[in-house]
Amino acid sequence: MGAVEALEKLAPVVLAFGCGVLLARRKVVPAESSKVFADYAFLFAVPCFLFGNIYRSDLAALFDWRAIAGYAAAAVLAVVAVGALARAFGERDPRGIALRIMAGVQVNTAYFAVPVFIMLFGNAAPIFPVLLFQVCVLSLVVISIMELGRPDRTGGPGRRLTTAVTASLTTPVVIACNAGIALNLLPVELPGVVLDGFAFVGDSASPVALFALGLHLGGTGLQVRGTTAEEIRLIAFKCVAFPLLAFAVCRYLFDVRDEWLHYLVLIAAMPAPQNLFIFAQRYDVDVDLSAALVVKSSVVALLLLPLWMQWVAHAS
């Protein structure tokens, strides 16, 4: 895929995202309403989209275990690298290290990767295995560290951890994915009108999620001059080093090729997750740093996407 074709495919992404920024900056749409749009996308539209697509998918093709294992191995190496860098630059709080690992390794699936993949490939199903890996492994590790280090919670560590894990695994996105898999495997034929309803709502996930992200950015602003050295390191790792690491591990250690290699590199190149800011607020750890990373990595990832698409197409 050439650079021009990549830019053409990303035009709807830029339109939805850019209009959100513009309308929030001009105060036509209140920036604080981004939460309403984001909640609609995350709690309703994205789950509808994922359920319908997973139900219709060929699970054998969707779960390419070599590709999933390659991405997981790259993520583990990235976790070690980010944790080591955080300690090398003076971070000693385990919760602060966990938050930086989340910023450098996890990706914004529901609010960024899903709409971008819909625009580029007409299908976001390849994101599902990575989403499950994030929720069931990476997020649980971060939540465990945060909960065990939180001083204001009553009850023992086991109870706090169980509550956090249960909340993570019962989010609408995870429930929709698991329901899609279960009904795909069972001899259950859903009526066409039901699937059409899920598709109708799911089609709104992409533009609404990007519009919400644009509103958030337009409301908070983007202070490039105030960017710290730590922000630069984490954004560079997330948007450049991690995709390169994913490519090297998947291609040369796990022999992943063609479409899956393309998918995994692009997924790794997605920005830091919006949950990073939510976790930081909830546990009162580096809130300002987390907000800056979410916003700035989103902008950098959007700018680099055409380059990644062209590079991985030639490299693979």
PDB file of C-alpha atoms in Angstrom:
ATOM      1  CA  MET A   1       0.000   0.000   0.000  1.00  0.00           C
ATOM      2  CA  GLY A   2       1.488   3.314  -1.068  1.00  0.00           C
ATOM      3  CA  ALA A   3       1.582   6.463   1.017  1.00  0.00           C
ATOM      4  CA  VAL A   4      -1.137   8.141  -1.048  1.00  0.00           C
ATOM      5  CA  GLU A   5      -3.470   5.167  -0.739  1.00  0.00           C
ATOM      6  CA  ALA A   6      -2.779   4.981   2.998  1.00  0.00           C
ATOM      7  CA  LEU A   7      -3.643   8.643   3.416  1.00  0.00           C
ATOM      8  CA  GLU A   8      -6.841   8.172   1.416  1.00  0.00           C
ATOM      9  CA  LYS A   9      -7.910   5.309   3.665  1.00  0.00           C
ATOM     10  CA  LEU A  10      -7.160   7.409   6.747  1.00  0.00           C
ATOM     11  CA  ALA A  11      -9.148  10.403   5.485  1.00  0.00           C
ATOM     12  CA  PRO A  12     -12.369   9.372   7.328  1.00  0.00           C
ATOM     13  CA  VAL A  13     -10.322   8.872  10.503  1.00  0.00           C
ATOM     14  CA  VAL A  14      -8.868  12.363  10.234  1.00  0.00           C
ATOM     15  CA  LEU A  15     -12.305  13.812   9.445  1.00  0.00           C
ATOM     16  CA  ALA A  16     -14.035  12.339  12.506  1.00  0.00           C
ATOM     17  CA  PHE A  17     -11.099  13.020  14.820  1.00  0.00           C
ATOM     18  CA  GLY A  18     -10.381  16.488  13.431  1.00  0.00           C
ATOM     19  CA  CYS A  19     -14.001  17.644  13.570  1.00  0.00           C
ATOM     20  CA  GLY A  20     -14.131  16.632  17.220  1.00  0.00           C
ATOM     21  CA  VAL A  21     -11.048  18.751  17.939  1.00  0.00           C
ATOM     22  CA  LEU A  22     -12.378  21.712  15.933  1.00  0.00           C
ATOM     23  CA  LEU A  23     -15.864  21.720  17.448  1.00  0.00           C
ATOM     24  CA  ALA A  24     -14.491  21.451  20.977  1.00  0.00           C
ATOM     25  CA  ARG A  25     -11.954  24.234  20.389  1.00  0.00           C
ATOM     26  CA  ARG A  26     -14.661  26.518  19.015  1.00  0.00           C
ATOM     27  CA  LYS A  27     -16.991  25.477  21.867  1.00  0.00           C
ATOM     28  CA  VAL A  28     -19.698  24.419  19.420  1.00  0.00           C
ATOM     29  CA  VAL A  29     -19.855  21.075  21.221  1.00  0.00           C
ATOM     30  CA  PRO A  30     -18.823  21.056  24.903  1.00  0.00           C
ATOM     31  CA  ALA A  31     -15.557  19.187  25.373  1.00  0.00           C
ATOM     32  CA  GLU A  32     -16.910  17.548  28.527  1.00  0.00           C
ATOM     33  CA  SER A  33     -19.537  15.796  26.402  1.00  0.00           C
ATOM     34  CA  SER A  34     -16.710  13.610  25.063  1.00  0.00           C
ATOM     35  CA  LYS A  35     -17.404  11.263  27.965  1.00  0.00           C
ATOM     36  CA  VAL A  36     -20.978  10.764  26.781  1.00  0.00           C
ATOM     37  CA  PHE A  37     -19.852   9.922  23.243  1.00  0.00           C
ATOM     38  CA  ALA A  38     -17.044   7.724  24.583  1.00  0.00           C
ATOM     39  CA  ASP A  39     -19.403   5.858  26.900  1.00  0.00           C
ATOM     40  CA  TYR A  40     -21.808   5.228  24.028  1.00  0.00           C
ATOM     41  CA  ALA A  41     -18.982   3.846  21.902  1.00  0.00           C
ATOM     42  CA  PHE A  42     -17.323   1.795  24.636  1.00  0.00           C
ATOM     43  CA  LEU A  43     -20.421   0.485  26.422  1.00  0.00           C
ATOM     44  CA  PHE A  44     -22.725  -0.074  23.441  1.00  0.00           C
ATOM     45  CA  ALA A  45     -21.519   0.466  19.874  1.00  0.00           C
ATOM     46  CA  VAL A  46     -18.110  -1.259  20.062  1.00  0.00           C
ATOM     47  CA  PRO A  47     -19.520  -4.329  21.872  1.00  0.00           C
ATOM     48  CA  CYS A  48     -22.259  -4.590  19.218  1.00  0.00           C
ATOM     49  CA  PHE A  49     -19.672  -4.383  16.461  1.00  0.00           C
ATOM     50  CA  LEU A  50     -17.352  -6.954  18.027  1.00  0.00           C
ATOM     51  CA  PHE A  51     -20.149  -9.396  18.846  1.00  0.00           C
ATOM     52  CA  GLY A  52     -21.537  -9.395  15.310  1.00  0.00           C
ATOM     53  CA  ASN A  53     -18.137  -9.697  13.660  1.00  0.00           C
ATOM     54  CA  ILE A  54     -16.857 -12.442  15.954  1.00  0.00           C
ATOM     55  CA  TYR A  55     -20.090 -14.401  15.594  1.00  0.00           C
ATOM     56  CA  ARG A  56     -19.684 -14.341  11.807  1.00  0.00           C
ATOM     57  CA  SER A  57     -15.905 -14.944  11.831  1.00  0.00           C
ATOM     58  CA  ASP A  58     -13.948 -18.087  11.140  1.00  0.00           C
ATOM     59  CA  LEU A  59     -12.464 -18.606  14.601  1.00  0.00           C
ATOM     60  CA  ALA A  60      -9.743 -20.888  13.279  1.00  0.00           C
ATOM     61  CA  ALA A  61      -8.484 -18.038  11.111  1.00  0.00           C
ATOM     62  CA  LEU A  62      -9.118 -15.414  13.800  1.00  0.00           C
ATOM     63  CA  PHE A  63      -7.044 -17.219  16.435  1.00  0.00           C
ATOM     64  CA  ASP A  64      -3.744 -17.622  14.660  1.00  0.00           C
ATOM     65  CA  TRP A  65      -1.834 -19.003  17.625  1.00  0.00           C
ATOM     66  CA  ARG A  66       1.582 -18.319  16.113  1.00  0.00           C
ATOM     67  CA  ALA A  67       0.666 -14.665  15.626  1.00  0.00           C
ATOM     68  CA  ILE A  68      -0.845 -14.365  19.102  1.00  0.00           C
ATOM     69  CA  ALA A  69       2.172 -16.036  20.704  1.00  0.00           C
ATOM     70  CA  GLY A  70       4.519 -13.728  18.795  1.00  0.00           C
ATOM     71  CA  TYR A  71       2.662 -10.609  19.912  1.00  0.00           C
ATOM     72  CA  ALA A  72       2.522 -11.864  23.517  1.00  0.00           C
ATOM     73  CA  ALA A  73       6.274 -12.535  23.496  1.00  0.00           C
ATOM     74  CA  ALA A  74       6.960  -9.040  22.144  1.00  0.00           C
ATOM     75  CA  ALA A  75       4.692  -7.553  24.818  1.00  0.00           C
ATOM     76  CA  VAL A  76       6.512  -9.419  27.598  1.00  0.00           C
ATOM     77  CA  LEU A  77       9.870  -8.135  26.332  1.00  0.00           C
ATOM     78  CA  ALA A  78       8.401  -4.625  26.165  1.00  0.00           C
ATOM     79  CA  VAL A  79       7.125  -4.901  29.754  1.00  0.00           C
ATOM     80  CA  VAL A  80      10.615  -5.809  30.948  1.00  0.00           C
ATOM     81  CA  ALA A  81      12.197  -2.989  28.933  1.00  0.00           C
ATOM     82  CA  VAL A  82       9.771  -0.281  30.137  1.00  0.00           C
ATOM     83  CA  GLY A  83      10.019  -1.451  33.743  1.00  0.00           C
ATOM     84  CA  ALA A  84      13.812  -1.415  33.608  1.00  0.00           C
ATOM     85  CA  LEU A  85      13.864   2.053  32.026  1.00  0.00           C
ATOM     86  CA  ALA A  86      11.454   3.406  34.632  1.00  0.00           C
ATOM     87  CA  ARG A  87      13.682   2.179  37.454  1.00  0.00           C
ATOM     88  CA  ALA A  88      16.807   3.441  35.691  1.00  0.00           C
ATOM     89  CA  PHE A  89      15.306   6.947  35.559  1.00  0.00           C
ATOM     90  CA  GLY A  90      14.439   6.971  39.250  1.00  0.00           C
ATOM     91  CA  GLU A  91      10.907   5.574  39.571  1.00  0.00           C
ATOM     92  CA  ARG A  92      10.662   3.384  42.669  1.00  0.00           C
ATOM     93  CA  ASP A  93       6.916   3.212  43.359  1.00  0.00           C
ATOM     94  CA  PRO A  94       5.613  -0.141  41.969  1.00  0.00           C
ATOM     95  CA  ARG A  95       2.347   1.572  41.021  1.00  0.00           C
ATOM     96  CA  GLY A  96       4.208   4.232  39.046  1.00  0.00           C
ATOM     97  CA  ILE A  97       6.218   1.561  37.234  1.00  0.00           C
ATOM     98  CA  ALA A  98       3.035  -0.403  36.465  1.00  0.00           C
ATOM     99  CA  LEU A  99       1.406   2.718  35.039  1.00  0.00           C
ATOM    100  CA  ARG A 100       4.400   3.386  32.796  1.00  0.00           C
ATOM    101  CA  ILE A 101       4.348  -0.210  31.597  1.00  0.00           C
ATOM    102  CA  MET A 102       0.688   0.222  30.720  1.00  0.00           C
ATOM    103  CA  ALA A 103       1.527   3.392  28.779  1.00  0.00           C
ATOM    104  CA  GLY A 104       4.356   1.774  26.836  1.00  0.00           C
ATOM    105  CA  VAL A 105       2.871  -1.646  26.077  1.00  0.00           C
ATOM    106  CA  GLN A 106      -0.925  -1.573  26.081  1.00  0.00           C
ATOM    107  CA  VAL A 107      -2.794  -0.092  23.129  1.00  0.00           C
ATOM    108  CA  ASN A 108      -5.977   1.905  22.743  1.00  0.00           C
ATOM    109  CA  THR A 109      -8.186  -0.795  21.218  1.00  0.00           C
ATOM    110  CA  ALA A 110     -11.807   0.287  21.627  1.00  0.00           C
ATOM    111  CA  TYR A 111     -11.371   4.024  21.035  1.00  0.00           C
ATOM    112  CA  PHE A 112      -8.620   3.991  18.411  1.00  0.00           C
ATOM    113  CA  ALA A 113      -7.608   0.619  16.981  1.00  0.00           C
ATOM    114  CA  VAL A 114     -11.155  -0.594  16.275  1.00  0.00           C
ATOM    115  CA  PRO A 115     -12.244   2.504  14.312  1.00  0.00           C
ATOM    116  CA  VAL A 116      -8.911   2.684  12.453  1.00  0.00           C
ATOM    117  CA  PHE A 117      -9.062  -0.987  11.456  1.00  0.00           C
ATOM    118  CA  ILE A 118     -12.656  -0.574  10.296  1.00  0.00           C
ATOM    119  CA  MET A 119     -11.597   2.310   8.087  1.00  0.00           C
ATOM    120  CA  LEU A 120      -8.490   0.560   6.749  1.00  0.00           C
ATOM    121  CA  PHE A 121      -9.626  -3.047   6.385  1.00  0.00           C
ATOM    122  CA  GLY A 122     -13.397  -2.972   6.867  1.00  0.00           C
ATOM    123  CA  ASN A 123     -12.947  -5.396   9.766  1.00  0.00           C
ATOM    124  CA  ALA A 124     -11.623  -5.086  13.318  1.00  0.00           C
ATOM    125  CA  ALA A 125     -11.732  -8.803  14.151  1.00  0.00           C
ATOM    126  CA  PRO A 126      -7.896  -9.204  14.205  1.00  0.00           C
ATOM    127  CA  ILE A 127      -7.837  -6.866  17.218  1.00  0.00           C
ATOM    128  CA  PHE A 128      -9.932  -9.260  19.299  1.00  0.00           C
ATOM    129  CA  PRO A 129      -7.168 -11.720  20.337  1.00  0.00           C
ATOM    130  CA  VAL A 130      -4.931  -8.814  21.343  1.00  0.00           C
ATOM    131  CA  LEU A 131      -7.802  -7.206  23.255  1.00  0.00           C
ATOM    132  CA  LEU A 132      -8.358 -10.401  25.239  1.00  0.00           C
ATOM    133  CA  PHE A 133      -4.620 -10.689  25.944  1.00  0.00           C
ATOM    134  CA  GLN A 134      -4.593  -7.107  27.229  1.00  0.00           C
ATOM    135  CA  VAL A 135      -7.643  -7.524  29.441  1.00  0.00           C
ATOM    136  CA  CYS A 136      -6.923 -11.019  30.746  1.00  0.00           C
ATOM    137  CA  VAL A 137      -3.170 -10.655  31.236  1.00  0.00           C
ATOM    138  CA  LEU A 138      -1.660  -7.155  30.999  1.00  0.00           C
ATOM    139  CA  SER A 139      -4.510  -5.218  32.637  1.00  0.00           C
ATOM    140  CA  LEU A 140      -4.845  -7.766  35.420  1.00  0.00           C
ATOM    141  CA  VAL A 141      -1.164  -7.409  36.264  1.00  0.00           C
ATOM    142  CA  VAL A 142      -1.481  -3.612  36.402  1.00  0.00           C
ATOM    143  CA  ILE A 143      -4.720  -3.773  38.419  1.00  0.00           C
ATOM    144  CA  SER A 144      -3.152  -6.240  40.853  1.00  0.00           C
ATOM    145  CA  ILE A 145      -0.193  -3.942  41.531  1.00  0.00           C
ATOM    146  CA  MET A 146      -2.452  -0.897  41.857  1.00  0.00           C
ATOM    147  CA  GLU A 147      -4.921  -2.585  44.199  1.00  0.00           C
ATOM    148  CA  LEU A 148      -2.300  -4.174  46.420  1.00  0.00           C
ATOM    149  CA  GLY A 149      -0.504  -0.830  46.756  1.00  0.00           C
ATOM    150  CA  ARG A 150      -3.627   1.236  47.411  1.00  0.00           C
ATOM    151  CA  PRO A 151      -3.737   2.476  51.030  1.00  0.00           C
ATOM    152  CA  ASP A 152      -7.360   3.686  51.158  1.00  0.00           C
ATOM    153  CA  ARG A 153      -9.164   0.415  50.485  1.00  0.00           C
ATOM    154  CA  THR A 154     -10.697  -1.687  53.252  1.00  0.00           C
ATOM    155  CA  GLY A 155     -10.509  -5.444  53.269  1.00  0.00           C
ATOM    156  CA  GLY A 156      -7.634  -7.762  52.623  1.00  0.00           C
ATOM    157  CA  PRO A 157      -5.496  -7.802  49.460  1.00  0.00           C
ATOM    158  CA  GLY A 158      -7.319 -10.886  48.172  1.00  0.00           C
ATOM    159  CA  ARG A 159     -10.730  -9.246  48.380  1.00  0.00           C
ATOM    160  CA  ARG A 160      -9.539  -6.027  46.733  1.00  0.00           C
ATOM    161  CA  LEU A 161      -7.853  -7.967  43.961  1.00  0.00           C
ATOM    162  CA  THR A 162     -10.896 -10.173  43.343  1.00  0.00           C
ATOM    163  CA  THR A 163     -13.160  -7.115  43.024  1.00  0.00           C
ATOM    164  CA  ALA A 164     -10.818  -5.445  40.559  1.00  0.00           C
ATOM    165  CA  VAL A 165     -10.355  -8.588  38.451  1.00  0.00           C
ATOM    166  CA  THR A 166     -14.107  -9.212  38.323  1.00  0.00           C
ATOM    167  CA  ALA A 167     -14.752  -5.634  37.205  1.00  0.00           C
ATOM    168  CA  SER A 168     -12.127  -5.949  34.467  1.00  0.00           C
ATOM    169  CA  LEU A 169     -13.502  -9.213  33.086  1.00  0.00           C
ATOM    170  CA  THR A 170     -17.140  -8.064  33.102  1.00  0.00           C
ATOM    171  CA  THR A 171     -16.731  -4.985  30.912  1.00  0.00           C
ATOM    172  CA  PRO A 172     -19.186  -4.890  27.968  1.00  0.00           C
ATOM    173  CA  VAL A 173     -16.381  -5.316  25.416  1.00  0.00           C
ATOM    174  CA  VAL A 174     -15.133  -8.539  27.009  1.00  0.00           C
ATOM    175  CA  ILE A 175     -18.649  -9.886  27.515  1.00  0.00           C
ATOM    176  CA  ALA A 176     -19.499  -9.175  23.873  1.00  0.00           C
ATOM    177  CA  CYS A 177     -16.356 -10.924  22.671  1.00  0.00           C
ATOM    178  CA  ASN A 178     -16.937 -13.997  24.804  1.00  0.00           C
ATOM    179  CA  ALA A 179     -20.607 -14.147  23.820  1.00  0.00           C
ATOM    180  CA  GLY A 180     -19.636 -13.937  20.157  1.00  0.00           C
ATOM    181  CA  ILE A 181     -17.221 -16.844  20.567  1.00  0.00           C
ATOM    182  CA  ALA A 182     -19.719 -18.969  22.514  1.00  0.00           C
ATOM    183  CA  LEU A 183     -22.532 -18.527  19.989  1.00  0.00           C
ATOM    184  CA  ASN A 184     -20.104 -19.040  17.119  1.00  0.00           C
ATOM    185  CA  LEU A 185     -19.085 -22.421  18.551  1.00  0.00           C
ATOM    186  CA  LEU A 186     -22.590 -23.514  19.530  1.00  0.00           C
ATOM    187  CA  PRO A 187     -25.112 -24.722  16.946  1.00  0.00           C
ATOM    188  CA  VAL A 188     -27.101 -21.507  17.367  1.00  0.00           C
ATOM    189  CA  GLU A 189     -28.349 -19.599  14.346  1.00  0.00           C
ATOM    190  CA  LEU A 190     -29.217 -16.021  15.200  1.00  0.00           C
ATOM    191  CA  PRO A 191     -31.983 -14.401  13.120  1.00  0.00           C
ATOM    192  CA  GLY A 192     -30.784 -12.068  10.404  1.00  0.00           C
ATOM    193  CA  VAL A 193     -32.781  -9.180  11.850  1.00  0.00           C
ATOM    194  CA  VAL A 194     -30.840  -9.487  15.124  1.00  0.00           C
ATOM    195  CA  LEU A 195     -27.479  -9.473  13.372  1.00  0.00           C
ATOM    196  CA  ASP A 196     -28.587  -6.525  11.236  1.00  0.00           C
ATOM    197  CA  GLY A 197     -29.428  -4.639  14.424  1.00  0.00           C
ATOM    198  CA  PHE A 198     -25.971  -5.287  15.881  1.00  0.00           C
ATOM    199  CA  ALA A 199     -24.398  -4.237  12.573  1.00  0.00           C
ATOM    200  CA  PHE A 200     -26.456  -1.034  12.443  1.00  0.00           C
ATOM    201  CA  VAL A 201     -25.323   0.046  15.908  1.00  0.00           C
ATOM    202  CA  GLY A 202     -21.798  -1.284  15.436  1.00  0.00           C
ATOM    203  CA  ASP A 203     -21.270   0.809  12.308  1.00  0.00           C
ATOM    204  CA  SER A 204     -21.486   3.926  14.468  1.00  0.00           C
ATOM    205  CA  ALA A 205     -18.652   2.784  16.752  1.00  0.00           C
ATOM    206  CA  SER A 206     -15.827   4.010  14.558  1.00  0.00           C
ATOM    207  CA  PRO A 207     -16.847   7.635  13.878  1.00  0.00           C
ATOM    208  CA  VAL A 208     -18.297   8.185  17.361  1.00  0.00           C
ATOM    209  CA  ALA A 209     -15.200   6.867  19.158  1.00  0.00           C
ATOM    210  CA  LEU A 210     -12.884   9.020  17.045  1.00  0.00           C
ATOM    211  CA  PHE A 211     -15.143  12.050  17.453  1.00  0.00           C
ATOM    212  CA  ALA A 212     -15.101  11.552  21.239  1.00  0.00           C
ATOM    213  CA  LEU A 213     -11.313  11.348  21.248  1.00  0.00           C
ATOM    214  CA  GLY A 214     -11.171  14.539  19.182  1.00  0.00           C
ATOM    215  CA  LEU A 215     -13.483  16.335  21.616  1.00  0.00           C
ATOM    216  CA  HIS A 216     -11.285  15.251  24.497  1.00  0.00           C
ATOM    217  CA  LEU A 217      -8.159  16.517  22.763  1.00  0.00           C
ATOM    218  CA  GLY A 218      -9.829  19.776  21.748  1.00  0.00           C
ATOM    219  CA  GLY A 219     -10.909  20.388  25.329  1.00  0.00           C
ATOM    220  CA  THR A 220      -7.639  19.569  27.060  1.00  0.00           C
ATOM    221  CA  GLY A 221      -5.379  21.167  24.466  1.00  0.00           C
ATOM    222  CA  LEU A 222      -1.979  19.973  23.349  1.00  0.00           C
ATOM    223  CA  GLN A 223       0.974  21.710  24.976  1.00  0.00           C
ATOM    224  CA  VAL A 224       3.939  20.585  22.917  1.00  0.00           C
ATOM    225  CA  ARG A 225       6.346  22.970  24.617  1.00  0.00           C
ATOM    226  CA  GLY A 226       5.545  21.509  28.010  1.00  0.00           C
ATOM    227  CA  THR A 227       6.393  17.953  26.954  1.00  0.00           C
ATOM    228  CA  THR A 228       8.773  16.356  29.444  1.00  0.00           C
ATOM    229  CA  ALA A 229      11.686  14.062  28.655  1.00  0.00           C
ATOM    230  CA  GLU A 230       9.811  11.170  30.250  1.00  0.00           C
ATOM    231  CA  GLU A 231       6.793  11.761  28.030  1.00  0.00           C
ATOM    232  CA  ILE A 232       9.044  11.760  24.967  1.00  0.00           C
ATOM    233  CA  ARG A 233      10.669   8.481  26.033  1.00  0.00           C
ATOM    234  CA  LEU A 234       7.363   6.720  26.657  1.00  0.00           C
ATOM    235  CA  ILE A 235       5.704   8.016  23.485  1.00  0.00           C
ATOM    236  CA  ALA A 236       8.751   7.062  21.410  1.00  0.00           C
ATOM    237  CA  PHE A 237       8.728   3.581  22.896  1.00  0.00           C
ATOM    238  CA  LYS A 238       4.984   3.139  22.394  1.00  0.00           C
ATOM    239  CA  CYS A 239       4.724   4.536  18.872  1.00  0.00           C
ATOM    240  CA  VAL A 240       8.116   3.505  17.428  1.00  0.00           C
ATOM    241  CA  ALA A 241      10.084   0.993  19.500  1.00  0.00           C
ATOM    242  CA  PHE A 242       7.203  -1.337  20.362  1.00  0.00           C
ATOM    243  CA  PRO A 243       5.984  -1.739  16.752  1.00  0.00           C
ATOM    244  CA  LEU A 244       9.570  -2.459  15.652  1.00  0.00           C
ATOM    245  CA  LEU A 245       9.955  -4.978  18.472  1.00  0.00           C
ATOM    246  CA  ALA A 246       6.652  -6.628  17.524  1.00  0.00           C
ATOM    247  CA  PHE A 247       7.787  -6.859  13.903  1.00  0.00           C
ATOM    248  CA  ALA A 248      11.167  -8.383  14.795  1.00  0.00           C
ATOM    249  CA  VAL A 249       9.787 -10.936  17.255  1.00  0.00           C
ATOM    250  CA  CYS A 250       6.787 -11.968  15.152  1.00  0.00           C
ATOM    251  CA  ARG A 251       8.661 -12.094  11.847  1.00  0.00           C
ATOM    252  CA  TYR A 252      11.987 -13.630  12.831  1.00  0.00           C
ATOM    253  CA  LEU A 253      11.194 -15.691  15.938  1.00  0.00           C
ATOM    254  CA  PHE A 254       7.648 -16.861  15.156  1.00  0.00           C
ATOM    255  CA  ASP A 255       7.716 -16.655  11.343  1.00  0.00           C
ATOM    256  CA  VAL A 256       4.513 -14.602  11.139  1.00  0.00           C
ATOM    257  CA  ARG A 257       3.998 -13.265   7.630  1.00  0.00           C
ATOM    258  CA  ASP A 258       1.604 -11.479   5.306  1.00  0.00           C
ATOM    259  CA  GLU A 259      -1.645 -10.072   6.718  1.00  0.00           C
ATOM    260  CA  TRP A 260      -1.114 -11.062  10.343  1.00  0.00           C
ATOM    261  CA  LEU A 261       2.295  -9.443  10.463  1.00  0.00           C
ATOM    262  CA  HIS A 262       0.742  -6.290   9.035  1.00  0.00           C
ATOM    263  CA  TYR A 263      -2.069  -6.382  11.599  1.00  0.00           C
ATOM    264  CA  LEU A 264       0.191  -6.947  14.611  1.00  0.00           C
ATOM    265  CA  VAL A 265       2.625  -4.160  13.758  1.00  0.00           C
ATOM    266  CA  LEU A 266      -0.238  -1.702  13.254  1.00  0.00           C
ATOM    267  CA  ILE A 267      -1.865  -2.782  16.512  1.00  0.00           C
ATOM    268  CA  ALA A 268       1.431  -2.288  18.351  1.00  0.00           C
ATOM    269  CA  ALA A 269       1.703   1.191  16.782  1.00  0.00           C
ATOM    270  CA  MET A 270      -1.605   2.318  18.314  1.00  0.00           C
ATOM    271  CA  PRO A 271      -1.448   4.935  21.094  1.00  0.00           C
ATOM    272  CA  ALA A 272      -1.526   4.460  24.847  1.00  0.00           C
ATOM    273  CA  PRO A 273      -4.947   3.313  26.092  1.00  0.00           C
ATOM    274  CA  GLN A 274      -7.519   5.739  27.411  1.00  0.00           C
ATOM    275  CA  ASN A 275      -7.807   3.474  30.466  1.00  0.00           C
ATOM    276  CA  LEU A 276      -4.357   4.722  31.433  1.00  0.00           C
ATOM    277  CA  PHE A 277      -5.899   8.043  32.482  1.00  0.00           C
ATOM    278  CA  ILE A 278      -8.838   6.278  34.155  1.00  0.00           C
ATOM    279  CA  PHE A 279      -6.495   4.076  36.198  1.00  0.00           C
ATOM    280  CA  ALA A 280      -4.310   7.037  37.126  1.00  0.00           C
ATOM    281  CA  GLN A 281      -7.338   8.960  38.406  1.00  0.00           C
ATOM    282  CA  ARG A 282      -8.744   5.989  40.269  1.00  0.00           C
ATOM    283  CA  TYR A 283      -5.495   5.202  42.070  1.00  0.00           C
ATOM    284  CA  ASP A 284      -4.185   8.810  42.232  1.00  0.00           C
ATOM    285  CA  VAL A 285      -0.877   7.985  40.530  1.00  0.00           C
ATOM    286  CA  ASP A 286       0.757  10.354  37.992  1.00  0.00           C
ATOM    287  CA  VAL A 287      -2.551  11.734  36.734  1.00  0.00           C
ATOM    288  CA  ASP A 288      -1.059  14.618  34.722  1.00  0.00           C
ATOM    289  CA  LEU A 289       1.542  12.376  33.088  1.00  0.00           C
ATOM    290  CA  SER A 290      -1.134   9.838  32.111  1.00  0.00           C
ATOM    291  CA  ALA A 291      -3.428  12.455  30.588  1.00  0.00           C
ATOM    292  CA  ALA A 292      -0.565  13.894  28.536  1.00  0.00           C
ATOM    293  CA  LEU A 293       0.506  10.452  27.302  1.00  0.00           C
ATOM    294  CA  VAL A 294      -2.994   9.507  26.155  1.00  0.00           C
ATOM    295  CA  VAL A 295      -3.477  12.711  24.185  1.00  0.00           C
ATOM    296  CA  LYS A 296       0.018  13.110  22.734  1.00  0.00           C
ATOM    297  CA  SER A 297       0.518   9.458  21.824  1.00  0.00           C
ATOM    298  CA  SER A 298      -2.834   9.557  19.996  1.00  0.00           C
ATOM    299  CA  VAL A 299      -1.661  12.449  17.846  1.00  0.00           C
ATOM    300  CA  VAL A 300       1.748  10.881  17.170  1.00  0.00           C
ATOM    301  CA  ALA A 301       0.193   7.493  16.342  1.00  0.00           C
ATOM    302  CA  LEU A 302      -2.246   9.076  13.902  1.00  0.00           C
ATOM    303  CA  LEU A 303       0.582  10.945  12.145  1.00  0.00           C
ATOM    304  CA  LEU A 304       2.770   7.829  11.911  1.00  0.00           C
ATOM    305  CA  LEU A 305       0.083   5.404  10.733  1.00  0.00           C
ATOM    306  CA  PRO A 306       0.563   6.031   6.975  1.00  0.00           C
ATOM    307  CA  LEU A 307       4.313   5.484   7.383  1.00  0.00           C
ATOM    308  CA  TRP A 308       3.821   2.261   9.327  1.00  0.00           C
ATOM    309  CA  MET A 309       1.361   0.966   6.734  1.00  0.00           C
ATOM    310  CA  GLN A 310       3.770   1.604   3.910  1.00  0.00           C
ATOM    311  CA  TRP A 311       6.853   0.329   5.754  1.00  0.00           C
ATOM    312  CA  VAL A 312       5.361  -2.933   6.985  1.00  0.00           C
ATOM    313  CA  ALA A 313       3.919  -3.656   3.542  1.00  0.00           C
ATOM    314  CA  HIS A 314       7.438  -3.496   2.052  1.00  0.00           C
ATOM    315  CA  ALA A 315       9.240  -5.118   4.991  1.00  0.00           C
ATOM    316  CA  SER A 316       6.909  -8.112   5.155  1.00  0.00           C
TER     317      SER A 316
END
